[in-house]
CSV table of C-alpha atoms in Angstrom, one decimal:
chain,number,residue,atom,x,y,z
A,95,ARG,CA,-68.9,97.9,-70.0
A,96,ASP,CA,-65.9,95.8,-69.6
A,97,HIS,CA,-63.8,96.6,-66.6
A,98,CYS,CA,-60.7,94.4,-66.2
A,99,VAL,CA,-57.6,96.0,-64.8
A,100,THR,CA,-54.4,94.0,-65.0
A,101,GLY,CA,-52.0,93.8,-62.1
A,102,VAL,CA,-54.6,95.5,-59.8
A,103,GLN,CA,-57.3,93.7,-61.7
A,104,THR,CA,-61.0,93.9,-60.8
A,105,CYS,CA,-64.0,93.2,-63.1
A,106,ALA,CA,-66.7,94.3,-60.7
A,107,LEU,CA,-67.8,97.8,-61.4
A,108,PRO,CA,-69.6,99.7,-64.2
A,109,ILE,CA,-67.8,102.2,-66.4
A,110,SER,CA,-69.3,105.1,-64.5
A,111,ALA,CA,-67.3,104.0,-61.4
A,112,MET,CA,-64.0,103.4,-63.3
A,113,LYS,CA,-62.2,106.4,-61.8
A,114,LEU,CA,-63.0,105.3,-58.3
A,115,LEU,CA,-62.1,101.7,-59.1
A,116,ILE,CA,-58.6,102.7,-60.4
A,117,ILE,CA,-57.9,104.9,-57.4
A,118,ALA,CA,-59.1,102.1,-55.0
A,119,CYS,CA,-57.0,99.5,-56.8
A,120,LEU,CA,-53.9,101.7,-56.7
A,121,VAL,CA,-54.2,102.3,-53.0
A,122,ALA,CA,-54.8,98.6,-52.4
A,123,ALA,CA,-51.9,97.6,-54.6
A,124,ILE,CA,-49.5,100.0,-52.9
A,125,SER,CA,-50.4,98.6,-49.5
A,126,ALA,CA,-50.3,95.0,-50.6
A,127,ALA,CA,-47.1,94.7,-52.6
A,128,PRO,CA,-44.5,96.9,-54.5
A,129,LEU,CA,-45.8,97.2,-58.1
A,130,SER,CA,-44.3,99.0,-61.0
A,131,LEU,CA,-46.4,100.7,-63.7
A,132,GLU,CA,-45.6,97.7,-65.9
A,133,ASP,CA,-47.9,95.7,-63.7
A,134,PHE,CA,-50.9,97.5,-65.0
A,135,ARG,CA,-50.4,96.2,-68.6
A,136,VAL,CA,-50.8,93.1,-70.6
A,137,LEU,CA,-47.4,91.5,-70.9
A,138,ASN,CA,-46.1,89.4,-73.8
A,139,GLY,CA,-49.4,89.3,-75.7
A,140,GLN,CA,-49.2,88.7,-79.4
A,141,ARG,CA,-51.4,89.9,-82.3
A,142,ALA,CA,-53.5,87.1,-83.8
A,143,ARG,CA,-53.6,86.2,-87.4
A,144,ILE,CA,-56.8,86.2,-89.3
A,145,GLY,CA,-58.5,82.8,-88.9
A,146,GLN,CA,-56.1,81.7,-86.1
A,147,PHE,CA,-58.8,81.8,-83.4
A,148,PRO,CA,-62.0,81.7,-85.6
A,149,PHE,CA,-64.3,81.3,-82.5
A,150,VAL,CA,-63.5,84.6,-80.8
A,151,ALA,CA,-66.3,87.2,-81.1
A,152,SER,CA,-67.0,90.7,-80.0
A,153,ILE,CA,-70.0,92.3,-78.3
A,154,SER,CA,-70.4,95.8,-77.1
A,155,GLY,CA,-67.5,96.5,-74.6
A,156,CYS,CA,-66.5,92.8,-74.2
A,157,SER,CA,-65.2,89.7,-76.0
A,158,ALA,CA,-67.0,86.4,-76.4
A,159,SER,CA,-66.9,83.0,-78.1
A,160,ILE,CA,-69.0,81.2,-80.7
A,161,LEU,CA,-70.5,77.9,-79.6
A,162,ASN,CA,-72.6,77.1,-82.6
A,163,GLN,CA,-74.5,78.9,-85.4
A,164,ASN,CA,-76.9,80.6,-82.9
A,165,THR,CA,-75.1,80.6,-79.6
A,166,ILE,CA,-72.5,83.0,-78.1
A,167,LEU,CA,-70.8,82.7,-74.7
A,168,THR,CA,-69.6,85.6,-72.7
A,169,ALA,CA,-69.3,86.9,-69.1
A,170,ALA,CA,-72.5,87.7,-67.1
A,171,HIS,CA,-71.0,91.0,-65.9
A,172,CYS,CA,-70.8,92.1,-69.5
A,173,VAL,CA,-74.6,91.8,-69.9
A,174,CYS,CA,-76.3,91.8,-66.5
A,175,ARG,CA,-77.1,95.6,-66.7
A,176,THR,CA,-77.7,95.8,-70.5
A,177,ARG,CA,-78.6,93.6,-73.4
A,178,PRO,CA,-76.1,93.7,-76.4
A,179,THR,CA,-77.9,93.9,-79.7
A,180,TYR,CA,-75.3,92.4,-82.0
A,181,VAL,CA,-72.2,90.3,-82.2
A,182,ARG,CA,-69.2,90.6,-84.6
A,183,VAL,CA,-67.3,87.6,-85.8
A,184,GLY,CA,-64.4,86.7,-88.2
A,185,THR,CA,-62.3,89.7,-87.7
A,186,LEU,CA,-59.0,90.9,-86.2
A,187,ASN,CA,-60.6,94.4,-85.5
A,188,LYS,CA,-63.6,94.4,-83.3
A,189,SER,CA,-65.4,96.9,-85.5
A,190,GLY,CA,-65.0,94.7,-88.6
A,191,GLY,CA,-66.1,91.3,-89.7
A,192,ALA,CA,-69.7,90.1,-90.0
A,193,SER,CA,-72.4,91.4,-87.7
A,194,TYR,CA,-75.3,89.3,-86.4
A,195,PRO,CA,-78.3,90.6,-84.4
A,196,LEU,CA,-78.8,89.2,-81.0
A,197,ASP,CA,-82.2,88.1,-79.6
A,198,THR,CA,-82.3,90.3,-76.4
A,199,ARG,CA,-85.2,88.2,-75.1
A,200,ALA,CA,-83.2,85.0,-75.2
A,201,GLN,CA,-80.2,86.3,-73.1
A,202,ARG,CA,-79.5,83.9,-70.2
A,203,VAL,CA,-77.4,84.8,-67.1
A,204,PHE,CA,-76.3,82.1,-64.7
A,205,PRO,CA,-79.0,81.7,-62.0
A,206,GLY,CA,-78.1,83.5,-58.8
A,207,TYR,CA,-75.3,85.4,-60.3
A,208,ARG,CA,-74.7,88.7,-58.4
A,209,CYS,CA,-74.4,91.5,-61.0
A,210,GLN,CA,-70.8,92.7,-61.5
A,211,SER,CA,-69.3,90.0,-59.3
A,212,VAL,CA,-66.2,88.1,-60.3
A,213,GLY,CA,-65.8,84.3,-60.2
A,214,LYS,CA,-66.7,80.8,-61.2
A,215,SER,CA,-70.3,81.5,-62.4
A,216,ASP,CA,-69.7,84.7,-64.3
A,217,LEU,CA,-71.4,83.3,-67.4
A,218,ALA,CA,-74.0,84.4,-69.9
A,219,VAL,CA,-75.4,82.8,-73.0
A,220,LEU,CA,-76.6,84.9,-75.9
A,221,LYS,CA,-78.6,83.9,-79.1
A,222,THR,CA,-78.4,85.3,-82.6
A,223,THR,CA,-81.6,85.9,-84.5
A,224,ARG,CA,-80.2,84.3,-87.6
A,225,PRO,CA,-77.5,81.6,-88.1
A,226,ILE,CA,-73.9,82.6,-88.1
A,227,GLN,CA,-72.3,81.6,-91.4
A,228,PHE,CA,-69.2,79.5,-90.9
A,229,ASN,CA,-66.1,79.7,-93.0
A,230,SER,CA,-62.3,79.5,-92.5
A,231,ASN,CA,-62.4,82.6,-90.3
A,232,VAL,CA,-65.6,81.8,-88.4
A,233,GLN,CA,-65.9,78.6,-86.5
A,234,PRO,CA,-67.3,77.3,-83.2
A,235,ILE,CA,-65.3,76.2,-80.2
A,236,GLU,CA,-66.0,73.0,-78.2
A,237,LEU,CA,-66.6,73.2,-74.5
A,238,THR,CA,-64.6,71.2,-72.0
A,239,ARG,CA,-66.3,68.4,-70.1
A,240,THR,CA,-63.8,68.4,-67.3
A,241,VAL,CA,-62.0,71.0,-65.1
A,242,PRO,CA,-58.4,71.3,-66.2
A,243,ALA,CA,-55.7,70.3,-63.7
A,244,ASP,CA,-53.3,72.8,-62.2
A,245,GLY,CA,-50.3,73.2,-64.6
A,246,THR,CA,-52.4,72.9,-67.7
A,247,ARG,CA,-51.2,75.3,-70.4
A,248,PHE,CA,-53.9,77.4,-72.0
A,249,THR,CA,-54.4,80.5,-74.2
A,250,ILE,CA,-56.4,83.7,-73.6
A,251,SER,CA,-57.7,85.8,-76.5
A,252,GLY,CA,-59.7,88.9,-76.8
A,253,TYR,CA,-60.1,92.5,-78.2
A,254,GLY,CA,-59.0,94.3,-75.0
A,255,GLN,CA,-56.3,96.9,-74.6
A,256,ASP,CA,-52.6,95.9,-74.8
A,257,GLU,CA,-49.5,97.2,-73.1
A,258,ASN,CA,-49.5,100.2,-75.5
A,259,LYS,CA,-53.2,101.0,-74.5
A,260,ARG,CA,-54.3,100.0,-78.0
A,261,SER,CA,-57.7,98.3,-78.0
A,262,GLY,CA,-60.0,96.6,-80.4
A,263,ILE,CA,-57.3,94.4,-82.0
A,264,LEU,CA,-57.5,90.6,-81.4
A,265,LYS,CA,-54.5,89.5,-79.3
A,266,PHE,CA,-53.6,86.3,-77.4
A,267,ALA,CA,-51.2,85.0,-74.8
A,268,THR,CA,-50.4,81.7,-73.2
A,269,ASN,CA,-50.2,81.0,-69.5
A,270,THR,CA,-50.6,78.1,-67.0
A,271,LYS,CA,-53.5,77.1,-64.7
A,272,ALA,CA,-52.7,77.7,-61.1
A,273,ARG,CA,-54.4,76.9,-57.7
A,274,CYS,CA,-56.8,79.7,-56.8
A,275,LEU,CA,-55.1,81.4,-53.8
A,276,SER,CA,-58.2,83.1,-52.3
A,277,SER,CA,-61.1,81.0,-50.9
A,278,GLN,CA,-63.4,83.7,-52.4
A,279,TYR,CA,-62.5,82.3,-55.9
A,280,TYR,CA,-62.4,78.6,-55.1
A,281,GLY,CA,-64.1,76.8,-58.0
A,282,SER,CA,-62.9,79.3,-60.6
A,283,VAL,CA,-60.1,78.8,-63.0
A,284,CYS,CA,-57.1,80.9,-62.0
A,285,GLN,CA,-53.7,81.9,-63.4
A,286,SER,CA,-50.9,84.2,-62.4
A,287,MET,CA,-51.0,87.7,-63.8
A,288,LYS,CA,-47.4,87.2,-64.8
A,289,PRO,CA,-46.2,87.3,-67.5
A,290,ASN,CA,-49.6,88.2,-69.1
A,291,SER,CA,-53.2,88.8,-68.2
A,292,PRO,CA,-56.5,90.0,-69.6
A,293,PHE,CA,-57.1,93.7,-69.8
A,294,TYR,CA,-60.0,96.2,-70.6
A,295,GLY,CA,-62.2,94.7,-73.3
A,296,ASP,CA,-61.1,91.1,-72.8
A,297,SER,CA,-63.9,90.2,-70.3
A,298,GLY,CA,-66.1,87.5,-71.7
A,299,GLY,CA,-63.4,86.2,-74.0
A,300,PRO,CA,-62.4,82.5,-74.0
A,301,LEU,CA,-59.7,80.7,-72.1
A,302,PHE,CA,-58.9,77.6,-74.1
A,303,THR,CA,-56.5,74.7,-74.6
A,304,ASN,CA,-55.2,73.3,-77.9
A,305,ASN,CA,-55.4,69.5,-78.0
A,306,ASN,CA,-53.7,68.4,-81.2
A,307,GLY,CA,-55.1,71.3,-83.2
A,308,LYS,CA,-58.6,71.0,-81.5
A,309,PHE,CA,-59.5,74.1,-79.4
A,310,ILE,CA,-61.3,73.4,-76.2
A,311,GLN,CA,-62.8,76.3,-74.1
A,312,VAL,CA,-62.2,75.9,-70.3
A,313,GLY,CA,-62.9,79.3,-69.0
A,314,VAL,CA,-64.4,82.8,-69.6
A,315,VAL,CA,-62.5,86.0,-68.6
A,316,SER,CA,-64.2,87.3,-65.4
A,317,GLY,CA,-61.8,89.5,-63.4
A,318,GLY,CA,-59.0,89.3,-60.9
A,319,ASP,CA,-57.7,88.8,-57.4
A,320,PHE,CA,-55.2,91.6,-57.3
A,321,ARG,CA,-54.1,90.8,-53.7
A,322,ASN,CA,-52.8,87.5,-54.9
A,323,ASN,CA,-51.9,88.7,-58.4
A,324,GLN,CA,-54.2,86.2,-60.2
A,325,ALA,CA,-56.6,86.5,-63.1
A,326,ILE,CA,-59.9,84.8,-62.5
A,327,TYR,CA,-62.1,82.9,-65.0
A,328,ALA,CA,-65.6,81.5,-64.9
A,329,ASN,CA,-65.4,77.7,-64.9
A,330,VAL,CA,-66.8,76.3,-68.1
A,331,GLY,CA,-66.3,72.6,-67.2
A,332,ALA,CA,-68.2,73.0,-63.9
A,333,TYR,CA,-71.2,74.8,-65.5
A,334,ARG,CA,-71.3,73.1,-68.9
A,335,SER,CA,-74.9,71.9,-68.3
A,336,PHE,CA,-76.1,75.5,-67.9
A,337,ILE,CA,-74.3,76.7,-71.0
A,338,THR,CA,-75.6,73.9,-73.2
A,339,GLN,CA,-79.2,73.7,-71.9
């Protein structure tokens, strides 16, 4: 279900169209700029420690974050054509940890979101049918109330593939917020795909800052603007009222 491609990144097509997506992206990349094979991989990601990012969660095909004992935040493109039935929390391996059923009737996608599109409103809120039990490895993350300034340092984390094409292991990387270069993505949160970027399976995962040991989520992994070599995130600060309603 997740479909991020780093370097020629797009998060806008279902799995059934992945082969066509990869071919199209390769052609576009070759015509847009000279890219090496290394450009298609997550660079400089690190493996997380257990409990390091206790708010990161996993749903089918995508990553997510814990907001409270009953609320999960992810990308709309991860759920707009399906309804995940469970979420896993408190694990370095996406197939491990504690599993909680999701209330498929309570799933909310941002109003007006166009299914499989990438950008600022790629947001979905999911609800568990029973409370998530918090401990040292399972904790909620706070949402930002403002949009971070360009130059802000932040971290991405998720269960997507790494540079060795391994997937399902929680990894993270740090980068810097940049001005979105394409008007198509104005209002989103953007970063350069160098030296690191989300990959398959990271969609829906959190983009966050660390303020004196307090984690604040500022974005949700959405996709990419491969012509300008930028990763694109949904804007949590701009749509906080939707997320928390």
